[in-house]
mmCIF file of C-alpha atoms in Angstrom:
data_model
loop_
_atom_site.group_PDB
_atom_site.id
_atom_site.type_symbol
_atom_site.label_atom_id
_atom_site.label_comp_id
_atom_site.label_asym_id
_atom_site.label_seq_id
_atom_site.Cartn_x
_atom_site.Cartn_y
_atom_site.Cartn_z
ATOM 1 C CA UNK A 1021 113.923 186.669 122.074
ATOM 2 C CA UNK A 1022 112.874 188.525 124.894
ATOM 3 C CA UNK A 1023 109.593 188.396 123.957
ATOM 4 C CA UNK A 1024 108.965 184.906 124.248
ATOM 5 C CA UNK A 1025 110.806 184.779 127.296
ATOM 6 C CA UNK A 1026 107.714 186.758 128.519
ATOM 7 C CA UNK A 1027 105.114 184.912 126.803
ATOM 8 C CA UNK A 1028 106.693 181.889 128.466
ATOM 9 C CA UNK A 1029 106.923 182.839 131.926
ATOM 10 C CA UNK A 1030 103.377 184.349 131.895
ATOM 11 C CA UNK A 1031 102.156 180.881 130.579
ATOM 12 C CA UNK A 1032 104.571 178.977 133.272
ATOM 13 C CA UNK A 1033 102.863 181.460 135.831
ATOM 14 C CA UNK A 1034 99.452 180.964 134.664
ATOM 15 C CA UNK A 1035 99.851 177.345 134.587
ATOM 16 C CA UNK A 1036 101.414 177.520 137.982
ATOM 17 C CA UNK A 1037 98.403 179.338 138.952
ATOM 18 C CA UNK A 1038 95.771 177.025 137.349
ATOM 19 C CA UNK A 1039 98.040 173.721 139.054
ATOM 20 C CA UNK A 1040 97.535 175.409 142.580
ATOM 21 C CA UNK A 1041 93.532 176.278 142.065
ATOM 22 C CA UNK A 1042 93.385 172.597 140.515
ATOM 23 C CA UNK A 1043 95.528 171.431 144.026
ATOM 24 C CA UNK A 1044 92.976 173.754 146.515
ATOM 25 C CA UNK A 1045 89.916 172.333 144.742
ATOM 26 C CA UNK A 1046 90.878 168.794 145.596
ATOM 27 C CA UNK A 1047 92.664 168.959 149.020
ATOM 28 C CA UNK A 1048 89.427 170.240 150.189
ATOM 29 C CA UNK A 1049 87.080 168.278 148.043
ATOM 30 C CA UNK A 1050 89.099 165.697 150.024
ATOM 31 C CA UNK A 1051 89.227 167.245 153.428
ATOM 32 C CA UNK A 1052 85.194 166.121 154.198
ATOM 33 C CA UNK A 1053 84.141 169.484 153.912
ATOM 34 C CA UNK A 1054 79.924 170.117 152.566
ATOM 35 C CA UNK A 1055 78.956 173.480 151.423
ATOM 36 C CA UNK A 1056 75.231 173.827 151.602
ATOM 37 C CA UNK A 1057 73.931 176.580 149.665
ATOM 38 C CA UNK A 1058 70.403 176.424 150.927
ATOM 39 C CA UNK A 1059 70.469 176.394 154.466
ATOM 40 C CA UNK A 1060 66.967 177.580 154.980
ATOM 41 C CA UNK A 1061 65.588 175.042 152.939
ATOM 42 C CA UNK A 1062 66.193 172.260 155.541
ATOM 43 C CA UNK A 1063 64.381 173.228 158.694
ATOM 44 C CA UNK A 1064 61.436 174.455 155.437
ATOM 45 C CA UNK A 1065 61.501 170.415 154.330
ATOM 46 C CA UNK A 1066 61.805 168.907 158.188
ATOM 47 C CA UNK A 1067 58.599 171.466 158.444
ATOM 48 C CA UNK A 1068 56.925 169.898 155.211
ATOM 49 C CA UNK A 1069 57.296 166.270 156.817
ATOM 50 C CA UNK A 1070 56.000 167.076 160.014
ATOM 51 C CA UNK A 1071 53.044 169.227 158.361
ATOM 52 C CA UNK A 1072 52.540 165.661 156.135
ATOM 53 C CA UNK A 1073 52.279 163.389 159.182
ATOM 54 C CA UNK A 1074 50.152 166.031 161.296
ATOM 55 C CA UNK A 1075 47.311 166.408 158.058
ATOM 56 C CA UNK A 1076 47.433 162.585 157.170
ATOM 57 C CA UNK A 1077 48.992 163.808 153.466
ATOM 58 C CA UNK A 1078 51.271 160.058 153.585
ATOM 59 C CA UNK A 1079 51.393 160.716 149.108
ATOM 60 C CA UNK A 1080 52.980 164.372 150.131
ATOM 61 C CA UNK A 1081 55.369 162.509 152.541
ATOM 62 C CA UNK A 1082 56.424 159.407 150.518
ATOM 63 C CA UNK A 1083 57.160 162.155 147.494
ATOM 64 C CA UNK A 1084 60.012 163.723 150.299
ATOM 65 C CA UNK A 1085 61.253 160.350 151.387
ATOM 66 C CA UNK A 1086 64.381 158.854 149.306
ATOM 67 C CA UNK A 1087 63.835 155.577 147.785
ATOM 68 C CA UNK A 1088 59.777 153.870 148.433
ATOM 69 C CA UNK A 1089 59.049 152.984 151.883
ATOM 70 C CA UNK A 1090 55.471 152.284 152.661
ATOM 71 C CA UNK A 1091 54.418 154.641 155.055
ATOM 72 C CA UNK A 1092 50.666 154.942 154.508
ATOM 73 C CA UNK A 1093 49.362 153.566 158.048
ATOM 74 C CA UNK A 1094 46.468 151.184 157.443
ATOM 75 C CA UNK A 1095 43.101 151.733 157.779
ATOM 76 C CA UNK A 1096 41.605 151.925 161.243
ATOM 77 C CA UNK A 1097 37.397 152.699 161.534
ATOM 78 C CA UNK A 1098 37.501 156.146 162.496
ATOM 79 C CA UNK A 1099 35.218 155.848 165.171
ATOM 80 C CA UNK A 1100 37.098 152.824 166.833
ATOM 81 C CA UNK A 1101 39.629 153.509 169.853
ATOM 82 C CA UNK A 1102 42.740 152.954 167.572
ATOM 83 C CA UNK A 1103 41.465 155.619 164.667
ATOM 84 C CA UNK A 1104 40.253 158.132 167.836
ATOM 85 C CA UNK A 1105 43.500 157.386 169.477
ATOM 86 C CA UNK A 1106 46.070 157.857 166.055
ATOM 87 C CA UNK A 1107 43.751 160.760 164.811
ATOM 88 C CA UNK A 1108 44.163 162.765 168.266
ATOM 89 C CA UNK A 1109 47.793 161.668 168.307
ATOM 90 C CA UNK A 1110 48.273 163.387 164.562
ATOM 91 C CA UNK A 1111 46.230 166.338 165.495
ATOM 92 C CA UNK A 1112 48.446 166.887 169.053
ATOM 93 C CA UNK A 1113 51.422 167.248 166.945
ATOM 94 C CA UNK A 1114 53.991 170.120 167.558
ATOM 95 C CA UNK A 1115 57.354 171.167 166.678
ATOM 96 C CA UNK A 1116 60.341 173.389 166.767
ATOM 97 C CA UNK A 1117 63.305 172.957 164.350
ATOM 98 C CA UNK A 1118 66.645 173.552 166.374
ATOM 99 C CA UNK A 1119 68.187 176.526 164.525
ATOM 100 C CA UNK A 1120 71.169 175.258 163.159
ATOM 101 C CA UNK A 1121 71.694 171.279 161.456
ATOM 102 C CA UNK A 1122 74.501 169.218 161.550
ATOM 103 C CA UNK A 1123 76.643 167.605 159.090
ATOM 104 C CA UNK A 1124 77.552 163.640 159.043
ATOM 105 C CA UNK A 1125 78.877 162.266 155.849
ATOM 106 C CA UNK A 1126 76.622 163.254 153.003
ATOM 107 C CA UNK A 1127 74.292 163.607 154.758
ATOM 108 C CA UNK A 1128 72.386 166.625 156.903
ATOM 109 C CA UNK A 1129 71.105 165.859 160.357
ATOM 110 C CA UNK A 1130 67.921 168.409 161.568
ATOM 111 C CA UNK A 1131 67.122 168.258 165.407
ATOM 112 C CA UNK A 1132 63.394 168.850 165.686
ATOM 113 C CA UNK A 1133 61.937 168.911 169.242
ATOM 114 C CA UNK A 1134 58.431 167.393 169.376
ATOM 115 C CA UNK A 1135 55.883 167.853 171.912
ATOM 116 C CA UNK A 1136 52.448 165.473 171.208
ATOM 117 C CA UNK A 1137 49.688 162.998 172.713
ATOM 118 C CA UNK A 1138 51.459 160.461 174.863
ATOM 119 C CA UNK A 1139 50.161 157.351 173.211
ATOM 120 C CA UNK A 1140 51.196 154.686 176.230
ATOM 121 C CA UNK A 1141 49.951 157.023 179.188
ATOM 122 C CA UNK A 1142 46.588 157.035 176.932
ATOM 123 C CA UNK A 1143 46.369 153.180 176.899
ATOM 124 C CA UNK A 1144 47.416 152.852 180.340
ATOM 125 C CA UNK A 1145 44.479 154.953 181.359
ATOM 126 C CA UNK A 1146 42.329 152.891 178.891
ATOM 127 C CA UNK A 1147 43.834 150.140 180.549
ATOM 128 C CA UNK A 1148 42.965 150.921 184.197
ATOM 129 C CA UNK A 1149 39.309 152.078 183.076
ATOM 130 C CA UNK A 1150 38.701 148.271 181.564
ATOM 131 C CA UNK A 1151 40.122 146.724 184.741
ATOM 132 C CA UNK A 1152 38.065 148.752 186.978
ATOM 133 C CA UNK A 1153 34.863 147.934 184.561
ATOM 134 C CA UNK A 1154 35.313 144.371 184.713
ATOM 135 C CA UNK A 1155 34.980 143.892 181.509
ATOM 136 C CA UNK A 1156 36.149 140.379 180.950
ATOM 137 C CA UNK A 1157 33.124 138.468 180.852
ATOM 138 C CA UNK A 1158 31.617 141.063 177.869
ATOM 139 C CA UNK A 1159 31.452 139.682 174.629
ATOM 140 C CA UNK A 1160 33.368 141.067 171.640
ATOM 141 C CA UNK A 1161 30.870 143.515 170.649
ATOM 142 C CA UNK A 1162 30.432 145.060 173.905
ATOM 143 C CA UNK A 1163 34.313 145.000 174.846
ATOM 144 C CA UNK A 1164 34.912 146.800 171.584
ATOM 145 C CA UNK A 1165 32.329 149.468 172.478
ATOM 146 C CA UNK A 1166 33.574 149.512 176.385
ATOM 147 C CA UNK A 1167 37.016 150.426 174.528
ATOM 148 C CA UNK A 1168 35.863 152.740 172.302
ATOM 149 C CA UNK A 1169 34.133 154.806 175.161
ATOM 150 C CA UNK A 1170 36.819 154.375 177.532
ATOM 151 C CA UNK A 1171 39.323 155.841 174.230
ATOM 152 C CA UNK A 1172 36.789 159.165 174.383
ATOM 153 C CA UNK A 1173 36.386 159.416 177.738
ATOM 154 C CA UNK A 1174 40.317 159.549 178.145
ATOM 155 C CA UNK A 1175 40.706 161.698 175.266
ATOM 156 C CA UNK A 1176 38.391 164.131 176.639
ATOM 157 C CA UNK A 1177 39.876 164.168 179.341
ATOM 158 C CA UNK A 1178 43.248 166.183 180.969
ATOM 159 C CA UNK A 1179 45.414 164.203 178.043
ATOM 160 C CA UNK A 1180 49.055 163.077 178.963
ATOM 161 C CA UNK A 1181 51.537 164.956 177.109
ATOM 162 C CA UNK A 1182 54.853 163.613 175.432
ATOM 163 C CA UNK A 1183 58.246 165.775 174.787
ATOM 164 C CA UNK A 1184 60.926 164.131 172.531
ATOM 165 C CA UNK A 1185 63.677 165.166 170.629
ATOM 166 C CA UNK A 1186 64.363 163.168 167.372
ATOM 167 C CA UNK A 1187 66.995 164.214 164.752
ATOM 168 C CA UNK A 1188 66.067 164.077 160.910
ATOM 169 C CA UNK A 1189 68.474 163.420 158.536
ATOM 170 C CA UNK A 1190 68.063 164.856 155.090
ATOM 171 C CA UNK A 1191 69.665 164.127 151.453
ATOM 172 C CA UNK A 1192 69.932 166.544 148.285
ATOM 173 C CA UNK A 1193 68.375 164.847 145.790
ATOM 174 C CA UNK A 1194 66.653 165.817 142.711
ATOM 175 C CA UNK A 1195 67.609 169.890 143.633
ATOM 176 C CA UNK A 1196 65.926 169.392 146.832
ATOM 177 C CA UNK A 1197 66.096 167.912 150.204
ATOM 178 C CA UNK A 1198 64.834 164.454 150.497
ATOM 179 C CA UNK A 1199 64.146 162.549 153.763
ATOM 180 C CA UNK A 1200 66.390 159.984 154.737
ATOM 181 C CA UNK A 1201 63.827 156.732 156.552
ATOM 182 C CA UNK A 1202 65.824 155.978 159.622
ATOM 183 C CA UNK A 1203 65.047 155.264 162.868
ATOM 184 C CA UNK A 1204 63.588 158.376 164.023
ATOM 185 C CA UNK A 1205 61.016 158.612 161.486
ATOM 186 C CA UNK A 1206 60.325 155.177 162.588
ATOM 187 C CA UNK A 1207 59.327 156.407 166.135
ATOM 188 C CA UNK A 1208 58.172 159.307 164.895
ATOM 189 C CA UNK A 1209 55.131 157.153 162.938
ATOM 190 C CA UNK A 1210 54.378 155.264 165.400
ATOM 191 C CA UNK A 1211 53.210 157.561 168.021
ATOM 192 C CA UNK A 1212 56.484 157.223 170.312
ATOM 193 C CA UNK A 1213 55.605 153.405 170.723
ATOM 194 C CA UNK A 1214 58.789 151.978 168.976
ATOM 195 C CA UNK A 1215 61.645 152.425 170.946
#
């Protein structure tokens, strides 16, 4: 008799025991709190889309992006003043990832600090070097080559530089970290032009 009296308590103990784990595994499955277990992987995927965007690579950057956003720009003529223009802007590209990420929701939120071309101060110079050129009375060939040197010539030129921090948010999809489209990578794409 007092043998089962053992075997019972050690089972009532054990599934005491199991109850409380079960109770600690759900009060903070509840309580909002995210374990990541690769931390290092996030500022490594935040570097991955910024690498993308800098080299052109818009496949590489629409396979990190969650769902199937178009974000192949379109075409511009190289040698116009909008190719010249987005090509130096790609090229001018730099970044820092902030050292640690933030969580909100499901979701992980990178800071990355970006320092590039300063796409409005270039067309404002562009801008001042038609006015001062007179170039209204030109026809469309010759205002499209006036614009295309006056895109070199400022590009050549001391180049205005932008600073801007924008904040990447991130998903774990697919057993890796997938890009959430939002707003930043909005501005981000459009050379700081979209506010």
């Amino acid at each position: 008799m007092t043998q089962a009296k053992k075997h019972t308590l050690l089972w009532l103990a054990a599934g005491l025991l199991c109850s409380l784990l079960a109770l600690l595994v759900v009060w903070t499955g509840l309580s909002g709190k995210v374990w990541i277990t690769d931390p290092e992987g996030i500022p490594e995927a935040a570097d991955a889309v910024m690498n993308s965007i800098r080299t052109g690579e818009w496949a590489g950057l629409t396979d990190m992006v969650l769902g199937s956003p178009a974000l192949t720009p379109p075409a511009a003529d190289a040698d116009s003043a909008e190719g010249r223009i987005w090509e130096a802007y790609r090229k001018s590209l730099q970044w820092t990832c902030a050292e640690s990420f933030g969580v909100q929701d499901s979701s992980i939120t990178q800071k990355v600090s970006v320092t590039c071309l300063d796409i409005p101060g270039v067309t404002d110079a562009i801008s001042k070097i038609l006015s001062d050129s007179g170039s209204a009375g030109f026809d469309t060939a010759s205002q499209i080559e006036l614009l295309r040197r006056a895109a070199t010539q400022v590009l050549e030129s001391q180049v205005p530089v932008l600073r801007r921090e924008i904040t990447l948010t991130f998903q774990r999809e697919q057993g890796r970290w997938m890009l959430v489209p939002n707003h930043a990578l909005l501005t981000l794409l459009s050379g700081f032009t979209v506010r």
